[in-house]
PDB file of C-alpha atoms in Angstrom:
ATOM      1  CA  GLU F   1      94.757  99.990  76.876  1.00  0.00           C
ATOM      2  CA  VAL F   2      94.642 103.065  79.785  1.00  0.00           C
ATOM      3  CA  GLN F   3      97.889 102.784  81.930  1.00  0.00           C
ATOM      4  CA  LEU F   4     100.625 103.920  84.524  1.00  0.00           C
ATOM      5  CA  VAL F   5     103.743 102.681  84.485  1.00  0.00           C
ATOM      6  CA  GLU F   6     105.907 103.671  87.523  1.00  0.00           C
ATOM      7  CA  SER F   7     109.688 102.779  87.688  1.00  0.00           C
ATOM      8  CA  GLY F   8     112.966 103.409  89.248  1.00  0.00           C
ATOM      9  CA  GLY F   9     112.775 102.372  92.890  1.00  0.00           C
ATOM     10  CA  GLY F  10     114.836 100.070  94.724  1.00  0.00           C
ATOM     11  CA  LEU F  11     117.204 100.121  97.679  1.00  0.00           C
ATOM     12  CA  VAL F  12     119.089 102.971  98.916  1.00  0.00           C
ATOM     13  CA  GLN F  13     120.855 103.993 101.711  1.00  0.00           C
ATOM     14  CA  PRO F  14     119.573 106.656 104.879  1.00  0.00           C
ATOM     15  CA  GLY F  15     120.522 110.463 102.992  1.00  0.00           C
ATOM     16  CA  GLY F  16     120.184 109.023  99.447  1.00  0.00           C
ATOM     17  CA  SER F  17     118.737 109.712  96.435  1.00  0.00           C
ATOM     18  CA  LEU F  18     116.192 108.094  93.826  1.00  0.00           C
ATOM     19  CA  ARG F  19     113.789 109.266  90.939  1.00  0.00           C
ATOM     20  CA  LEU F  20     110.947 107.418  90.359  1.00  0.00           C
ATOM     21  CA  SER F  21     109.094 108.052  86.646  1.00  0.00           C
ATOM     22  CA  CYS F  22     106.173 106.953  86.111  1.00  0.00           C
ATOM     23  CA  ALA F  23     105.453 106.373  81.891  1.00  0.00           C
ATOM     24  CA  ALA F  24     101.055 107.226  81.342  1.00  0.00           C
ATOM     25  CA  SER F  25      99.842 105.938  78.237  1.00  0.00           C
ATOM     26  CA  GLY F  26      96.308 105.356  76.953  1.00  0.00           C
ATOM     27  CA  PHE F  27      94.762 108.336  78.003  1.00  0.00           C
ATOM     28  CA  ILE F  28      94.854 112.020  77.447  1.00  0.00           C
ATOM     29  CA  PHE F  29      97.789 112.824  79.799  1.00  0.00           C
ATOM     30  CA  THR F  30      97.130 116.551  79.543  1.00  0.00           C
ATOM     31  CA  ASN F  31      93.685 116.700  80.901  1.00  0.00           C
ATOM     32  CA  TYR F  32      94.749 114.752  84.518  1.00  0.00           C
ATOM     33  CA  TRP F  33      95.786 116.253  87.761  1.00  0.00           C
ATOM     34  CA  MET F  34      98.938 113.251  88.365  1.00  0.00           C
ATOM     35  CA  THR F  35     100.142 112.765  91.961  1.00  0.00           C
ATOM     36  CA  TRP F  36     102.387 110.104  94.138  1.00  0.00           C
ATOM     37  CA  VAL F  37     100.757 107.975  96.961  1.00  0.00           C
ATOM     38  CA  ARG F  38     102.683 105.667  99.267  1.00  0.00           C
ATOM     39  CA  GLN F  39     101.879 102.688 101.125  1.00  0.00           C
ATOM     40  CA  ALA F  40     104.389 101.587 103.769  1.00  0.00           C
ATOM     41  CA  PRO F  41     104.530  97.781 104.281  1.00  0.00           C
ATOM     42  CA  GLY F  42     101.502  96.441 106.194  1.00  0.00           C
ATOM     43  CA  LYS F  43     100.373 100.309 106.162  1.00  0.00           C
ATOM     44  CA  GLY F  44      98.032 101.938 104.793  1.00  0.00           C
ATOM     45  CA  LEU F  45      97.298 104.605 102.341  1.00  0.00           C
ATOM     46  CA  GLU F  46      99.440 107.942 102.108  1.00  0.00           C
ATOM     47  CA  TRP F  47      99.361 111.109  99.817  1.00  0.00           C
ATOM     48  CA  VAL F  48     103.007 112.413  99.331  1.00  0.00           C
ATOM     49  CA  ALA F  49     102.394 115.032  96.679  1.00  0.00           C
ATOM     50  CA  ALA F  50     100.371 116.156  93.036  1.00  0.00           C
ATOM     51  CA  ILE F  51     100.922 118.427  90.348  1.00  0.00           C
ATOM     52  CA  ARG F  52      98.405 120.203  88.260  1.00  0.00           C
ATOM     53  CA  GLN F  53      97.749 119.505  84.495  1.00  0.00           C
ATOM     54  CA  ASP F  54      99.855 122.589  83.040  1.00  0.00           C
ATOM     55  CA  GLY F  55     103.074 121.927  85.693  1.00  0.00           C
ATOM     56  CA  ASN F  56     102.409 125.382  87.287  1.00  0.00           C
ATOM     57  CA  GLU F  57     100.850 124.213  90.880  1.00  0.00           C
ATOM     58  CA  ARG F  58     102.939 121.485  92.935  1.00  0.00           C
ATOM     59  CA  TYR F  59     101.163 120.660  96.590  1.00  0.00           C
ATOM     60  CA  TYR F  60     103.720 117.718  98.433  1.00  0.00           C
ATOM     61  CA  VAL F  61     102.546 115.896 102.263  1.00  0.00           C
ATOM     62  CA  ASP F  62     104.586 118.500 105.295  1.00  0.00           C
ATOM     63  CA  SER F  63     106.817 115.462 106.082  1.00  0.00           C
ATOM     64  CA  VAL F  64     108.727 115.521 102.140  1.00  0.00           C
ATOM     65  CA  ARG F  65     108.217 118.906 101.486  1.00  0.00           C
ATOM     66  CA  GLY F  66     111.885 120.161 100.674  1.00  0.00           C
ATOM     67  CA  ARG F  67     112.930 116.939 100.324  1.00  0.00           C
ATOM     68  CA  PHE F  68     110.981 114.866  97.476  1.00  0.00           C
ATOM     69  CA  THR F  69     110.107 117.158  94.014  1.00  0.00           C
ATOM     70  CA  ILE F  70     107.102 116.595  91.819  1.00  0.00           C
ATOM     71  CA  SER F  71     107.652 116.976  88.255  1.00  0.00           C
ATOM     72  CA  ARG F  72     106.050 116.595  85.464  1.00  0.00           C
ATOM     73  CA  ASP F  73     106.597 116.039  81.046  1.00  0.00           C
ATOM     74  CA  ASN F  74     103.464 116.404  79.109  1.00  0.00           C
ATOM     75  CA  ALA F  75     105.643 116.086  75.746  1.00  0.00           C
ATOM     76  CA  LYS F  76     106.629 112.281  77.052  1.00  0.00           C
ATOM     77  CA  ASN F  77     103.874 111.993  78.863  1.00  0.00           C
ATOM     78  CA  SER F  78     105.610 111.489  81.837  1.00  0.00           C
ATOM     79  CA  LEU F  79     105.496 112.342  85.789  1.00  0.00           C
ATOM     80  CA  TYR F  80     108.234 112.066  88.418  1.00  0.00           C
ATOM     81  CA  LEU F  81     109.439 111.911  91.815  1.00  0.00           C
ATOM     82  CA  GLN F  82     112.878 113.613  92.576  1.00  0.00           C
ATOM     83  CA  THR F  83     113.141 112.050  95.953  1.00  0.00           C
ATOM     84  CA  ASN F  84     116.351 113.416  98.365  1.00  0.00           C
ATOM     85  CA  SER F  85     117.948 112.992 101.651  1.00  0.00           C
ATOM     86  CA  LEU F  86     115.475 109.380 101.786  1.00  0.00           C
ATOM     87  CA  ARG F  87     114.975 108.209 105.183  1.00  0.00           C
ATOM     88  CA  ALA F  88     113.491 104.475 106.676  1.00  0.00           C
ATOM     89  CA  GLU F  89     110.556 106.119 107.047  1.00  0.00           C
ATOM     90  CA  ASP F  90     109.781 106.956 102.971  1.00  0.00           C
ATOM     91  CA  THR F  91     110.319 102.970 102.924  1.00  0.00           C
ATOM     92  CA  ALA F  92     106.940 101.886 100.768  1.00  0.00           C
ATOM     93  CA  VAL F  93     105.583 100.840  97.713  1.00  0.00           C
ATOM     94  CA  TYR F  94     105.378 104.299  95.484  1.00  0.00           C
ATOM     95  CA  TYR F  95     101.886 104.349  93.339  1.00  0.00           C
ATOM     96  CA  CYS F  96     101.359 106.957  90.374  1.00  0.00           C
ATOM     97  CA  ALA F  97      97.609 107.925  90.077  1.00  0.00           C
ATOM     98  CA  GLY F  98      95.640 110.562  87.705  1.00  0.00           C
ATOM     99  CA  GLY F  99      92.578 112.344  87.847  1.00  0.00           C
ATOM    100  CA  THR F 100      90.221 114.704  85.731  1.00  0.00           C
ATOM    101  CA  GLY F 101      89.669 117.475  88.963  1.00  0.00           C
ATOM    102  CA  SER F 102      87.959 117.736  92.955  1.00  0.00           C
ATOM    103  CA  TRP F 103      91.289 115.451  94.218  1.00  0.00           C
ATOM    104  CA  ALA F 104      90.105 111.882  93.236  1.00  0.00           C
ATOM    105  CA  PHE F 105      91.934 109.631  90.954  1.00  0.00           C
ATOM    106  CA  ASP F 106      90.528 107.163  89.299  1.00  0.00           C
ATOM    107  CA  ILE F 107      94.053 105.332  87.315  1.00  0.00           C
ATOM    108  CA  TRP F 108      96.456 103.599  89.245  1.00  0.00           C
ATOM    109  CA  GLY F 109     100.039 101.917  88.231  1.00  0.00           C
ATOM    110  CA  GLN F 110     101.079  99.150  89.600  1.00  0.00           C
ATOM    111  CA  GLY F 111     103.687 100.826  92.133  1.00  0.00           C
ATOM    112  CA  THR F 112     107.632 100.693  92.391  1.00  0.00           C
ATOM    113  CA  MET F 113     109.089  99.948  95.844  1.00  0.00           C
ATOM    114  CA  VAL F 114     111.761 101.653  97.804  1.00  0.00           C
ATOM    115  CA  THR F 115     113.678 100.393 100.029  1.00  0.00           C
ATOM    116  CA  VAL F 116     115.016 103.285 102.834  1.00  0.00           C
ATOM    117  CA  SER F 117     118.566 100.805 104.817  1.00  0.00           C
ATOM    118  CA  SER F 118     121.563 100.985 105.465  1.00  0.00           C
TER     119      SER F 118
ATOM    120  CA  GLN Z   1      98.095 116.650 110.273  1.00  0.00           C
ATOM    121  CA  SER Z   2      96.092 113.448 111.337  1.00  0.00           C
ATOM    122  CA  ALA Z   3      94.875 110.645 109.243  1.00  0.00           C
ATOM    123  CA  LEU Z   4      91.312 110.577 108.824  1.00  0.00           C
ATOM    124  CA  THR Z   5      89.495 107.957 111.113  1.00  0.00           C
ATOM    125  CA  GLN Z   6      88.106 105.353 109.942  1.00  0.00           C
ATOM    126  CA  PRO Z   7      86.906 101.658 112.114  1.00  0.00           C
ATOM    127  CA  ALA Z   8      89.744  98.479 112.382  1.00  0.00           C
ATOM    128  CA  SER Z   9      87.482  96.218 110.651  1.00  0.00           C
ATOM    129  CA  VAL Z  10      83.530  95.449 109.730  1.00  0.00           C
ATOM    130  CA  SER Z  11      82.417  92.822 108.542  1.00  0.00           C
ATOM    131  CA  GLY Z  12      79.384  91.302 107.452  1.00  0.00           C
ATOM    132  CA  SER Z  13      77.385  87.914 105.630  1.00  0.00           C
ATOM    133  CA  PRO Z  14      77.002  87.640 101.858  1.00  0.00           C
ATOM    134  CA  GLY Z  15      73.427  89.640 101.126  1.00  0.00           C
ATOM    135  CA  GLN Z  16      73.327  92.309 103.918  1.00  0.00           C
ATOM    136  CA  SER Z  17      74.530  96.385 103.794  1.00  0.00           C
ATOM    137  CA  ILE Z  18      77.928  97.825 105.746  1.00  0.00           C
ATOM    138  CA  THR Z  19      78.142 100.783 106.413  1.00  0.00           C
ATOM    139  CA  ILE Z  20      82.147 102.577 106.740  1.00  0.00           C
ATOM    140  CA  SER Z  21      82.897 105.835 109.016  1.00  0.00           C
ATOM    141  CA  CYS Z  22      85.090 108.277 107.538  1.00  0.00           C
ATOM    142  CA  ALA Z  23      85.528 111.387 110.482  1.00  0.00           C
ATOM    143  CA  GLY Z  24      87.181 115.062 109.948  1.00  0.00           C
ATOM    144  CA  THR Z  25      87.271 117.784 110.653  1.00  0.00           C
ATOM    145  CA  SER Z  26      85.436 121.174 109.532  1.00  0.00           C
ATOM    146  CA  SER Z  27      88.695 121.475 107.696  1.00  0.00           C
ATOM    147  CA  ASP Z  28      88.828 118.975 105.550  1.00  0.00           C
ATOM    148  CA  VAL Z  29      85.598 116.272 104.964  1.00  0.00           C
ATOM    149  CA  GLY Z  30      83.290 118.610 106.450  1.00  0.00           C
ATOM    150  CA  GLY Z  31      84.446 121.920 104.382  1.00  0.00           C
ATOM    151  CA  TYR Z  32      84.328 120.170 101.252  1.00  0.00           C
ATOM    152  CA  LYS Z  33      82.911 117.613  98.645  1.00  0.00           C
ATOM    153  CA  TYR Z  34      86.270 116.708  97.945  1.00  0.00           C
ATOM    154  CA  VAL Z  35      85.505 112.970  99.475  1.00  0.00           C
ATOM    155  CA  SER Z  36      86.377 109.931  97.732  1.00  0.00           C
ATOM    156  CA  TRP Z  37      86.491 106.321  98.518  1.00  0.00           C
ATOM    157  CA  TYR Z  38      89.485 103.479  97.466  1.00  0.00           C
ATOM    158  CA  GLN Z  39      88.958  99.842  97.541  1.00  0.00           C
ATOM    159  CA  GLN Z  40      92.481  97.971  97.866  1.00  0.00           C
ATOM    160  CA  HIS Z  41      92.973  94.025  97.339  1.00  0.00           C
ATOM    161  CA  PRO Z  42      96.236  92.675  98.585  1.00  0.00           C
ATOM    162  CA  GLY Z  43      98.915  93.134  96.456  1.00  0.00           C
ATOM    163  CA  LYS Z  44      96.646  95.586  94.003  1.00  0.00           C
ATOM    164  CA  ALA Z  45      96.452  98.995  93.510  1.00  0.00           C
ATOM    165  CA  PRO Z  46      93.055 101.095  94.878  1.00  0.00           C
ATOM    166  CA  LYS Z  47      90.246 101.414  92.935  1.00  0.00           C
ATOM    167  CA  LEU Z  48      88.462 104.406  92.917  1.00  0.00           C
ATOM    168  CA  MET Z  49      84.684 103.467  93.836  1.00  0.00           C
ATOM    169  CA  ILE Z  50      82.716 106.849  94.922  1.00  0.00           C
ATOM    170  CA  PHE Z  51      84.371 110.317  94.777  1.00  0.00           C
ATOM    171  CA  ASP Z  52      82.780 114.358  95.401  1.00  0.00           C
ATOM    172  CA  VAL Z  53      81.342 112.122  98.576  1.00  0.00           C
ATOM    173  CA  THR Z  54      78.674 110.875  96.847  1.00  0.00           C
ATOM    174  CA  THR Z  55      79.345 109.536  92.714  1.00  0.00           C
ATOM    175  CA  ARG Z  56      80.285 106.377  91.365  1.00  0.00           C
ATOM    176  CA  PRO Z  57      82.873 107.116  88.714  1.00  0.00           C
ATOM    177  CA  SER Z  58      80.729 104.876  85.228  1.00  0.00           C
ATOM    178  CA  GLY Z  59      81.746 101.167  85.904  1.00  0.00           C
ATOM    179  CA  VAL Z  60      81.386 100.885  89.516  1.00  0.00           C
ATOM    180  CA  SER Z  61      78.221  98.679  91.256  1.00  0.00           C
ATOM    181  CA  ASN Z  62      75.078 100.413  92.228  1.00  0.00           C
ATOM    182  CA  ARG Z  63      75.388  98.717  95.859  1.00  0.00           C
ATOM    183  CA  PHE Z  64      78.602 101.038  96.608  1.00  0.00           C
ATOM    184  CA  SER Z  65      76.856 104.693  97.734  1.00  0.00           C
ATOM    185  CA  GLY Z  66      78.763 107.518  99.451  1.00  0.00           C
ATOM    186  CA  SER Z  67      77.019 110.100 101.922  1.00  0.00           C
ATOM    187  CA  GLN Z  68      78.157 112.745 104.092  1.00  0.00           C
ATOM    188  CA  SER Z  69      76.318 114.002 107.618  1.00  0.00           C
ATOM    189  CA  GLY Z  70      78.646 116.900 109.276  1.00  0.00           C
ATOM    190  CA  ASN Z  71      82.372 115.783 109.896  1.00  0.00           C
ATOM    191  CA  THR Z  72      81.853 112.730 108.766  1.00  0.00           C
ATOM    192  CA  ALA Z  73      81.065 110.484 105.215  1.00  0.00           C
ATOM    193  CA  SER Z  74      80.461 107.203 105.001  1.00  0.00           C
ATOM    194  CA  LEU Z  75      80.546 104.410 102.553  1.00  0.00           C
ATOM    195  CA  THR Z  76      77.634 101.790 102.341  1.00  0.00           C
ATOM    196  CA  ILE Z  77      77.882  98.973 100.792  1.00  0.00           C
ATOM    197  CA  SER Z  78      74.672  96.659 100.259  1.00  0.00           C
ATOM    198  CA  GLY Z  79      73.720  92.827  99.068  1.00  0.00           C
ATOM    199  CA  LEU Z  80      77.360  92.104  99.873  1.00  0.00           C
ATOM    200  CA  GLN Z  81      79.320  90.463  97.751  1.00  0.00           C
ATOM    201  CA  ALA Z  82      82.443  87.899  98.295  1.00  0.00           C
ATOM    202  CA  GLU Z  83      84.370  90.395  95.519  1.00  0.00           C
ATOM    203  CA  ASP Z  84      83.779  92.932  97.653  1.00  0.00           C
ATOM    204  CA  GLU Z  85      86.592  91.650 100.330  1.00  0.00           C
ATOM    205  CA  GLY Z  86      89.095  94.186 101.108  1.00  0.00           C
ATOM    206  CA  ASP Z  87      90.316  97.428 102.237  1.00  0.00           C
ATOM    207  CA  TYR Z  88      88.419 100.590 101.238  1.00  0.00           C
ATOM    208  CA  TYR Z  89      90.295 103.767 102.428  1.00  0.00           C
ATOM    209  CA  CYS Z  90      88.052 107.607 102.175  1.00  0.00           C
ATOM    210  CA  SER Z  91      90.240 111.145 101.393  1.00  0.00           C
ATOM    211  CA  SER Z  92      89.705 113.958 101.446  1.00  0.00           C
ATOM    212  CA  TYR Z  93      91.079 117.609 100.356  1.00  0.00           C
ATOM    213  CA  THR Z  94      92.272 119.745 102.979  1.00  0.00           C
ATOM    214  CA  SER Z  95      92.415 123.091 104.290  1.00  0.00           C
ATOM    215  CA  SER Z  96      96.213 123.286 103.522  1.00  0.00           C
ATOM    216  CA  ARG Z  97      95.965 122.279  99.537  1.00  0.00           C
ATOM    217  CA  THR Z  98      96.835 118.555 100.857  1.00  0.00           C
ATOM    218  CA  LEU Z  99      95.294 114.960 100.817  1.00  0.00           C
ATOM    219  CA  LEU Z 100      94.314 112.995 103.330  1.00  0.00           C
ATOM    220  CA  PHE Z 101      93.564 109.655 103.852  1.00  0.00           C
ATOM    221  CA  GLY Z 102      92.020 107.618 106.712  1.00  0.00           C
ATOM    222  CA  GLY Z 103      93.628 104.846 107.980  1.00  0.00           C
ATOM    223  CA  GLY Z 104      91.929 102.276 106.117  1.00  0.00           C
ATOM    224  CA  THR Z 105      88.993  99.513 106.983  1.00  0.00           C
ATOM    225  CA  LYS Z 106      89.516  96.137 106.315  1.00  0.00           C
ATOM    226  CA  LEU Z 107      85.979  94.326 105.020  1.00  0.00           C
ATOM    227  CA  SER Z 108      85.444  91.028 105.835  1.00  0.00           C
ATOM    228  CA  VAL Z 109      82.720  88.674 103.724  1.00  0.00           C
ATOM    229  CA  LEU Z 110      81.439  85.746 105.604  1.00  0.00           C
TER     230      LEU Z 110
END
């Protein structure tokens, strides 16, 4: 079964950090661009970051550049998002997703909730 | 960068056709053939319905079709069914090497 399973979300204080993980199974992970997309409560989708199959190209939305880092471990079929200096506006469900090209993503996880609050 | 512009809501009756627009600029929608559409049901992850403006992934009904004219892309759903109700988002690659989503459109099947 093709699957992405996120973990690592939770409640964190402003200025804090979290490391989100995404475990892939059922497909050839190294064939896929991977991305993180978030959705604030009651709001629309917002793209956060993407990483190429070999990990040598990474892209970020302006609002997280310098605070978030996307990475992957192809040996472990895993994707990560290190989130630092978290703000209230980073509160959202974070989805990992994968695609083989065209900046379109056809495999999605169920999401992990990040809540930034004091 | 501002989100792509979609209508907040559209509605239709079963069997009818509806079209959702997605307006961008020459730096995103109009500049690349990398427009996608996603369907999202409440509490669920998005599902890819269209990519590369017009291409349906395997398993997606041929009732869903995509098109583009200039800086505006469109998703058309024909033969509306109750299960089509949900939120729809367009996305486009941009000249800044980022991905931009639309604000989302809530489809109601009356």
